[in-house]
Amino acid sequence: MAMPKKTKNTKKTSPALQERSSRKTIIDVAKCAGVHWSTVSRGLNPEKRHLISPEMIERVEACAKKLGYRANAMASALRTQRSRTVGVIISNLGDPVHPPIVRAIEDRFAEIGYVTIVGNTDNHPLRQAALIDRFIQQGVEGLIVATFERNDPGIAACVEANIPVVAVFRDPESEFIPSVRVDDAKAMELAVHHLAECGHRQIAHVGGPQNVSTGYHRYRGFRRACKVLAQDGVAPTAVFGEAFTVEEGEFACERLLTENPNITAIVAGNDMLAVGCLRHLRNKGISCPGNISLVGMNDMLFMDAIAPALTTISTPTAELGTQASHILIAMIKGTPVQNDRIVLKPVLLARDSVAAIKLPTRTRSSDLSDAAKREVRIRHRQS
Amino acid sequence: MAMPKKTKNTKKTSPALQERSSRKTIIDVAKCAGVHWSTVSRGLNPEKRHLISPEMIERVEACAKKLGYRANAMASALRTQRSRTVGVIISNLGDPVHPPIVRAIEDRFAEIGYVTIVGNTDNHPLRQAALIDRFIQQGVEGLIVATFERNDPGIAACVEANIPVVAVFRDPESEFIPSVRVDDAKAMELAVHHLAECGHRQIAHVGGPQNVSTGYHRYRGFRRACKVLAQDGVAPTAVFGEAFTVEEGEFACERLLTENPNITAIVAGNDMLAVGCLRHLRNKGISCPGNISLVGMNDMLFMDAIAPALTTISTPTAELGTQASHILIAMIKGTPVQNDRIVLKPVLLARDSVAAIKLPTRTRSSDLSDAAKREVRIRHRQS
DNA sequence: CATTCCCGTGCACACGTTTGTCAAGAAACT
DNA sequence: AGTTTCTTGACAAACGTGTGCACGGGAATG
């Protein structure tokens, strides 16, 4: 056979590869400009551009634009080991609390030319594990995780893979993981104090799952606040939903009211649960705030438009995402991060779902209102 | 053997590269299993696995697991020209219509091992262009875009780059771009007919921007429906917001009512605009539905919980995302796609923001209710 | 004018995979 | 037993880019 043994540049590549080869490479640009492609690489890279003469840069850029050249991010990532990609893991984009967080993260990383990939776990631990795996495999430079449970085993996989991770919205209670969250316990204290000020004494908590830090800390904050006010006759009760959903709130509220028909106020662990409570109350013909007052948490979108406008604790979701991004960016750059345990302050938004009731005997709301009152802003959402 | 002349694998790589080198490669696995790395590659690749003996596969897999090997997606993508990545472009994740769409897309692509990257444009055309550019550069295999305007120039960049694109939620009016959307005109017809049935004759449209297909088609549908019912005395009016936001709805509603104080019903182009209208009405002390009835569109989350519960046209957002994903997956695989112009049916959800008013003279609601009535489902959201 | 220095460019290797080709060994058939 | 067929693993060439190193030429200096 007359075939030479060195048949390198023949059509060895599979047909599938050729199809998309319309994409221009650095070599095409070099050919167009009549220079070596390494020169093109430097001319197009802002950090190495100073090595190249200005007119050469101009020539290269002109050719690149003419050919519609776009650098191949995969090749670049492979060579530099930097994918310019971060991952965000949440339980469910459909939950209105998450989109603002993700939005803020995407914004911050877009600013530095990074791309954001998202994944939903629906609170399945193994789906979370699979997601983290896929993202690491994909080469993410960092991860922002909103689904960590307390002492989550999934954390191990991340630190083992030596990839920067920050927890947002939850407290992983791990010394290795920076976190950004709101002061959940404080939030519940605000709610309880507000209700006590309004004369409520039989206060119940409709909480979320206790294996996630938000549910746990909020319940603790609720109990602590009640204990502080025990001298005033504040008596706590609590039921828990299996998840932070409207349905679970509805069920939990039903259980609560059958077991404790005499409560006058509910602190929900979440606006979702609060909406569930509201639905149950409406179904049973119980007036809110006429018969029972209700406080939610997070101030999700439209919580000021529902009936009754929900008194709730606002959570700065966008700020959460922004702060988490700042930390992660610092970690990626290798910059030392000064404060990696950020706890934001919650604010009570007094609206229409809480009513004052007549105090039974002595009135001593004055001394407990002192500290609490400063935290309260009576305002409706403007934006 | 003492020092071969081949000293290639010396420490030539920059220190930055070495840091992360804790990551195991296919070579580590091969060394562990005592075979050539090509064998490892095939043993781990389901499609080529049949070329390898079962016990060898087992050995390779054991080593891979032992070392915690994760294939480098970037290298794989570079070699195969397939990144297993898709991009989703929306205007704003903070708009409650979008998250369910994105969620559905992420789900569908996760099923086939793909990763989803998202980007927000805030309706800036150049930000959209930049985003498309970044995504293509990133090597996405396909794009789902929810921000195309009518005859959007950004489409050109996509088809030129020879990358599959499908438009969702909007109609790009381009022959090259498959699309999945709801029948906007039909939706407005449902609304107008419903109002007419309830006795309304002075019906106004608070519409969105006319350069986006949704705003445009909804206005056209509104006008068409009014024209059909002109014999019954239905008179149309219209004002437009600059964007689909609550604020724009508020302003538009104000303009509408100062210019046309005698209207009795409003068809909003969007639930956001509807909520804006509601806010203006409340501020002015105008009762809804007492004085003015209101119909929204999309049935965003909590639209059944606001006051009054909003009568609106439901949009199957998740279905939108799912259908778009199916089309895009087919395009990526190269499978011919049978129907690439999907138009889903809207459904009217009658709730509390529409009230019947006494008809002025002759009552002939019977004949126009025949066709319309079948489309109406009186139900409140269950989930 | 000769030497030194520096600036700009070209060369070649490496990043970690996938995959066409091929040689060697086992099995099966004549 | 010899030959063919089949199985299995090894080899090496890419994918497109970044970057250390070497080299060439012009300017500056003695």
PDB file of C-alpha atoms in Angstrom, chain A residues 121-274:
ATOM      1  CA  THR A 121     -32.065  19.600  45.409  1.00  0.00           C
ATOM      2  CA  ASP A 122     -35.659  19.597  46.672  1.00  0.00           C
ATOM      3  CA  ASN A 123     -34.020  18.894  50.021  1.00  0.00           C
ATOM      4  CA  HIS A 124     -32.976  15.398  49.059  1.00  0.00           C
ATOM      5  CA  PRO A 125     -29.553  14.771  50.597  1.00  0.00           C
ATOM      6  CA  LEU A 126     -28.482  12.427  47.846  1.00  0.00           C
ATOM      7  CA  ARG A 127     -29.620  14.778  45.180  1.00  0.00           C
ATOM      8  CA  GLN A 128     -27.535  17.422  46.857  1.00  0.00           C
ATOM      9  CA  ALA A 129     -24.566  15.081  46.875  1.00  0.00           C
ATOM     10  CA  ALA A 130     -25.062  14.254  43.222  1.00  0.00           C
ATOM     11  CA  LEU A 131     -25.335  17.937  42.391  1.00  0.00           C
ATOM     12  CA  ILE A 132     -22.158  18.865  44.229  1.00  0.00           C
ATOM     13  CA  ASP A 133     -20.427  16.036  42.438  1.00  0.00           C
ATOM     14  CA  ARG A 134     -21.632  17.136  39.040  1.00  0.00           C
ATOM     15  CA  PHE A 135     -20.646  20.721  39.706  1.00  0.00           C
ATOM     16  CA  ILE A 136     -17.162  19.823  40.865  1.00  0.00           C
ATOM     17  CA  GLN A 137     -16.784  17.585  37.853  1.00  0.00           C
ATOM     18  CA  GLN A 138     -17.879  20.505  35.747  1.00  0.00           C
ATOM     19  CA  GLY A 139     -14.966  22.431  37.188  1.00  0.00           C
ATOM     20  CA  VAL A 140     -16.681  25.118  39.222  1.00  0.00           C
ATOM     21  CA  GLU A 141     -14.193  27.352  40.980  1.00  0.00           C
ATOM     22  CA  GLY A 142     -16.508  27.796  43.920  1.00  0.00           C
ATOM     23  CA  LEU A 143     -19.850  26.833  45.355  1.00  0.00           C
ATOM     24  CA  ILE A 144     -22.571  28.729  47.171  1.00  0.00           C
ATOM     25  CA  VAL A 145     -24.856  26.318  48.943  1.00  0.00           C
ATOM     26  CA  ALA A 146     -28.180  27.213  50.476  1.00  0.00           C
ATOM     27  CA  THR A 147     -29.205  23.695  51.418  1.00  0.00           C
ATOM     28  CA  PHE A 148     -26.682  22.643  54.019  1.00  0.00           C
ATOM     29  CA  GLU A 149     -28.235  21.063  57.035  1.00  0.00           C
ATOM     30  CA  ARG A 150     -26.595  21.287  60.414  1.00  0.00           C
ATOM     31  CA  ASN A 151     -23.334  19.334  60.244  1.00  0.00           C
ATOM     32  CA  ASP A 152     -24.094  18.310  56.717  1.00  0.00           C
ATOM     33  CA  PRO A 153     -21.991  15.376  55.474  1.00  0.00           C
ATOM     34  CA  GLY A 154     -21.951  16.890  51.994  1.00  0.00           C
ATOM     35  CA  ILE A 155     -19.528  19.483  53.264  1.00  0.00           C
ATOM     36  CA  ALA A 156     -16.823  16.862  53.459  1.00  0.00           C
ATOM     37  CA  ALA A 157     -16.904  16.250  49.726  1.00  0.00           C
ATOM     38  CA  CYS A 158     -16.306  19.938  49.102  1.00  0.00           C
ATOM     39  CA  VAL A 159     -13.425  20.507  51.457  1.00  0.00           C
ATOM     40  CA  GLU A 160     -11.891  17.244  50.322  1.00  0.00           C
ATOM     41  CA  ALA A 161     -12.040  18.393  46.746  1.00  0.00           C
ATOM     42  CA  ASN A 162     -10.330  21.538  47.964  1.00  0.00           C
ATOM     43  CA  ILE A 163     -12.942  23.775  46.435  1.00  0.00           C
ATOM     44  CA  PRO A 164     -14.094  27.033  48.056  1.00  0.00           C
ATOM     45  CA  VAL A 165     -17.590  26.821  49.483  1.00  0.00           C
ATOM     46  CA  VAL A 166     -19.752  29.300  51.312  1.00  0.00           C
ATOM     47  CA  ALA A 167     -23.064  28.558  52.919  1.00  0.00           C
ATOM     48  CA  VAL A 168     -25.813  31.083  52.507  1.00  0.00           C
ATOM     49  CA  PHE A 169     -29.093  31.468  54.343  1.00  0.00           C
ATOM     50  CA  ARG A 170     -28.167  28.619  56.638  1.00  0.00           C
ATOM     51  CA  ASP A 171     -25.630  27.863  59.318  1.00  0.00           C
ATOM     52  CA  PRO A 172     -23.731  24.672  58.545  1.00  0.00           C
ATOM     53  CA  GLU A 173     -22.096  24.805  61.970  1.00  0.00           C
ATOM     54  CA  SER A 174     -18.840  23.723  60.424  1.00  0.00           C
ATOM     55  CA  GLU A 175     -15.574  25.445  61.163  1.00  0.00           C
ATOM     56  CA  PHE A 176     -14.463  25.032  57.560  1.00  0.00           C
ATOM     57  CA  ILE A 177     -17.386  26.701  55.872  1.00  0.00           C
ATOM     58  CA  PRO A 178     -17.906  30.471  55.828  1.00  0.00           C
ATOM     59  CA  SER A 179     -21.544  31.440  56.022  1.00  0.00           C
ATOM     60  CA  VAL A 180     -23.852  34.375  55.483  1.00  0.00           C
ATOM     61  CA  ARG A 181     -27.228  34.350  57.136  1.00  0.00           C
ATOM     62  CA  VAL A 182     -29.703  36.381  59.136  1.00  0.00           C
ATOM     63  CA  ASP A 183     -30.022  36.237  62.874  1.00  0.00           C
ATOM     64  CA  ASP A 184     -32.877  33.781  63.013  1.00  0.00           C
ATOM     65  CA  ALA A 185     -33.152  33.668  66.779  1.00  0.00           C
ATOM     66  CA  LYS A 186     -33.204  37.439  66.970  1.00  0.00           C
ATOM     67  CA  ALA A 187     -35.932  37.537  64.360  1.00  0.00           C
ATOM     68  CA  MET A 188     -38.189  35.332  66.417  1.00  0.00           C
ATOM     69  CA  GLU A 189     -37.464  37.430  69.475  1.00  0.00           C
ATOM     70  CA  LEU A 190     -38.594  40.503  67.590  1.00  0.00           C
ATOM     71  CA  ALA A 191     -41.803  38.741  66.660  1.00  0.00           C
ATOM     72  CA  VAL A 192     -42.551  37.494  70.155  1.00  0.00           C
ATOM     73  CA  HIS A 193     -41.800  40.856  71.750  1.00  0.00           C
ATOM     74  CA  HIS A 194     -43.993  42.604  69.226  1.00  0.00           C
ATOM     75  CA  LEU A 195     -46.873  40.285  69.982  1.00  0.00           C
ATOM     76  CA  ALA A 196     -46.355  40.591  73.721  1.00  0.00           C
ATOM     77  CA  GLU A 197     -46.438  44.339  73.379  1.00  0.00           C
ATOM     78  CA  CYS A 198     -49.758  44.014  71.659  1.00  0.00           C
ATOM     79  CA  GLY A 199     -51.038  42.153  74.674  1.00  0.00           C
ATOM     80  CA  HIS A 200     -50.689  38.578  73.507  1.00  0.00           C
ATOM     81  CA  ARG A 201     -49.746  35.931  76.060  1.00  0.00           C
ATOM     82  CA  GLN A 202     -50.767  32.618  74.509  1.00  0.00           C
ATOM     83  CA  ILE A 203     -48.290  32.590  71.638  1.00  0.00           C
ATOM     84  CA  ALA A 204     -47.627  29.595  69.429  1.00  0.00           C
ATOM     85  CA  HIS A 205     -44.858  28.763  67.007  1.00  0.00           C
ATOM     86  CA  VAL A 206     -45.559  27.036  63.709  1.00  0.00           C
ATOM     87  CA  GLY A 207     -42.034  26.008  62.928  1.00  0.00           C
ATOM     88  CA  GLY A 208     -40.186  24.367  60.110  1.00  0.00           C
ATOM     89  CA  PRO A 209     -38.061  21.217  60.061  1.00  0.00           C
ATOM     90  CA  GLN A 210     -35.592  21.116  62.939  1.00  0.00           C
ATOM     91  CA  ASN A 211     -32.743  19.538  61.056  1.00  0.00           C
ATOM     92  CA  VAL A 212     -32.180  22.683  59.045  1.00  0.00           C
ATOM     93  CA  SER A 213     -30.520  25.514  60.859  1.00  0.00           C
ATOM     94  CA  THR A 214     -33.192  28.093  60.085  1.00  0.00           C
ATOM     95  CA  GLY A 215     -35.945  25.966  61.543  1.00  0.00           C
ATOM     96  CA  TYR A 216     -33.818  25.079  64.530  1.00  0.00           C
ATOM     97  CA  HIS A 217     -32.551  28.542  65.412  1.00  0.00           C
ATOM     98  CA  ARG A 218     -35.924  30.134  64.927  1.00  0.00           C
ATOM     99  CA  TYR A 219     -37.524  27.715  67.323  1.00  0.00           C
ATOM    100  CA  ARG A 220     -34.756  28.316  69.839  1.00  0.00           C
ATOM    101  CA  GLY A 221     -35.163  32.058  69.472  1.00  0.00           C
ATOM    102  CA  PHE A 222     -38.883  31.694  69.986  1.00  0.00           C
ATOM    103  CA  ARG A 223     -38.416  29.673  73.175  1.00  0.00           C
ATOM    104  CA  ARG A 224     -35.791  32.023  74.511  1.00  0.00           C
ATOM    105  CA  ALA A 225     -38.007  35.042  73.970  1.00  0.00           C
ATOM    106  CA  CYS A 226     -40.928  33.342  75.660  1.00  0.00           C
ATOM    107  CA  LYS A 227     -38.774  32.389  78.605  1.00  0.00           C
ATOM    108  CA  VAL A 228     -37.646  35.975  79.018  1.00  0.00           C
ATOM    109  CA  LEU A 229     -41.246  37.105  79.003  1.00  0.00           C
ATOM    110  CA  ALA A 230     -42.510  34.270  81.183  1.00  0.00           C
ATOM    111  CA  GLN A 231     -42.849  36.657  84.102  1.00  0.00           C
ATOM    112  CA  ASP A 232     -45.406  38.533  82.049  1.00  0.00           C
ATOM    113  CA  GLY A 233     -47.375  35.375  81.570  1.00  0.00           C
ATOM    114  CA  VAL A 234     -46.228  34.556  78.059  1.00  0.00           C
ATOM    115  CA  ALA A 235     -46.763  30.859  77.437  1.00  0.00           C
ATOM    116  CA  PRO A 236     -45.170  29.100  74.495  1.00  0.00           C
ATOM    117  CA  THR A 237     -46.509  26.292  72.357  1.00  0.00           C
ATOM    118  CA  ALA A 238     -45.038  24.820  69.210  1.00  0.00           C
ATOM    119  CA  VAL A 239     -45.855  22.554  66.310  1.00  0.00           C
ATOM    120  CA  PHE A 240     -43.645  21.820  63.341  1.00  0.00           C
ATOM    121  CA  GLY A 241     -44.076  21.275  59.654  1.00  0.00           C
ATOM    122  CA  GLU A 242     -42.031  18.779  57.712  1.00  0.00           C
ATOM    123  CA  ALA A 243     -41.026  21.437  55.233  1.00  0.00           C
ATOM    124  CA  PHE A 244     -41.285  25.170  54.684  1.00  0.00           C
ATOM    125  CA  THR A 245     -44.332  24.947  52.454  1.00  0.00           C
ATOM    126  CA  VAL A 246     -47.840  26.341  52.403  1.00  0.00           C
ATOM    127  CA  GLU A 247     -49.376  22.888  52.786  1.00  0.00           C
ATOM    128  CA  GLU A 248     -47.266  22.014  55.788  1.00  0.00           C
ATOM    129  CA  GLY A 249     -48.235  25.324  57.335  1.00  0.00           C
ATOM    130  CA  GLU A 250     -51.869  24.510  56.791  1.00  0.00           C
ATOM    131  CA  PHE A 251     -51.589  21.069  58.387  1.00  0.00           C
ATOM    132  CA  ALA A 252     -49.484  22.300  61.261  1.00  0.00           C
ATOM    133  CA  CYS A 253     -51.911  25.112  61.976  1.00  0.00           C
ATOM    134  CA  GLU A 254     -54.771  22.651  62.072  1.00  0.00           C
ATOM    135  CA  ARG A 255     -52.949  20.419  64.548  1.00  0.00           C
ATOM    136  CA  LEU A 256     -52.070  23.440  66.625  1.00  0.00           C
ATOM    137  CA  LEU A 257     -55.602  24.745  66.922  1.00  0.00           C
ATOM    138  CA  THR A 258     -57.179  21.402  67.733  1.00  0.00           C
ATOM    139  CA  GLU A 259     -54.680  20.836  70.530  1.00  0.00           C
ATOM    140  CA  ASN A 260     -54.548  24.425  71.765  1.00  0.00           C
ATOM    141  CA  PRO A 261     -57.777  26.234  70.980  1.00  0.00           C
ATOM    142  CA  ASN A 262     -56.979  29.097  73.307  1.00  0.00           C
ATOM    143  CA  ILE A 263     -53.918  30.622  71.630  1.00  0.00           C
ATOM    144  CA  THR A 264     -54.226  34.201  70.384  1.00  0.00           C
ATOM    145  CA  ALA A 265     -51.139  34.579  68.227  1.00  0.00           C
ATOM    146  CA  ILE A 266     -48.924  32.559  65.907  1.00  0.00           C
ATOM    147  CA  VAL A 267     -45.311  33.148  64.998  1.00  0.00           C
ATOM    148  CA  ALA A 268     -44.657  31.241  61.820  1.00  0.00           C
ATOM    149  CA  GLY A 269     -41.178  30.031  60.985  1.00  0.00           C
ATOM    150  CA  ASN A 270     -41.560  31.333  57.486  1.00  0.00           C
ATOM    151  CA  ASP A 271     -43.882  33.310  55.225  1.00  0.00           C
ATOM    152  CA  MET A 272     -44.780  30.096  53.439  1.00  0.00           C
ATOM    153  CA  LEU A 273     -45.924  28.536  56.681  1.00  0.00           C
ATOM    154  CA  ALA A 274     -47.680  31.785  57.529  1.00  0.00           C
TER     155      ALA A 274
END
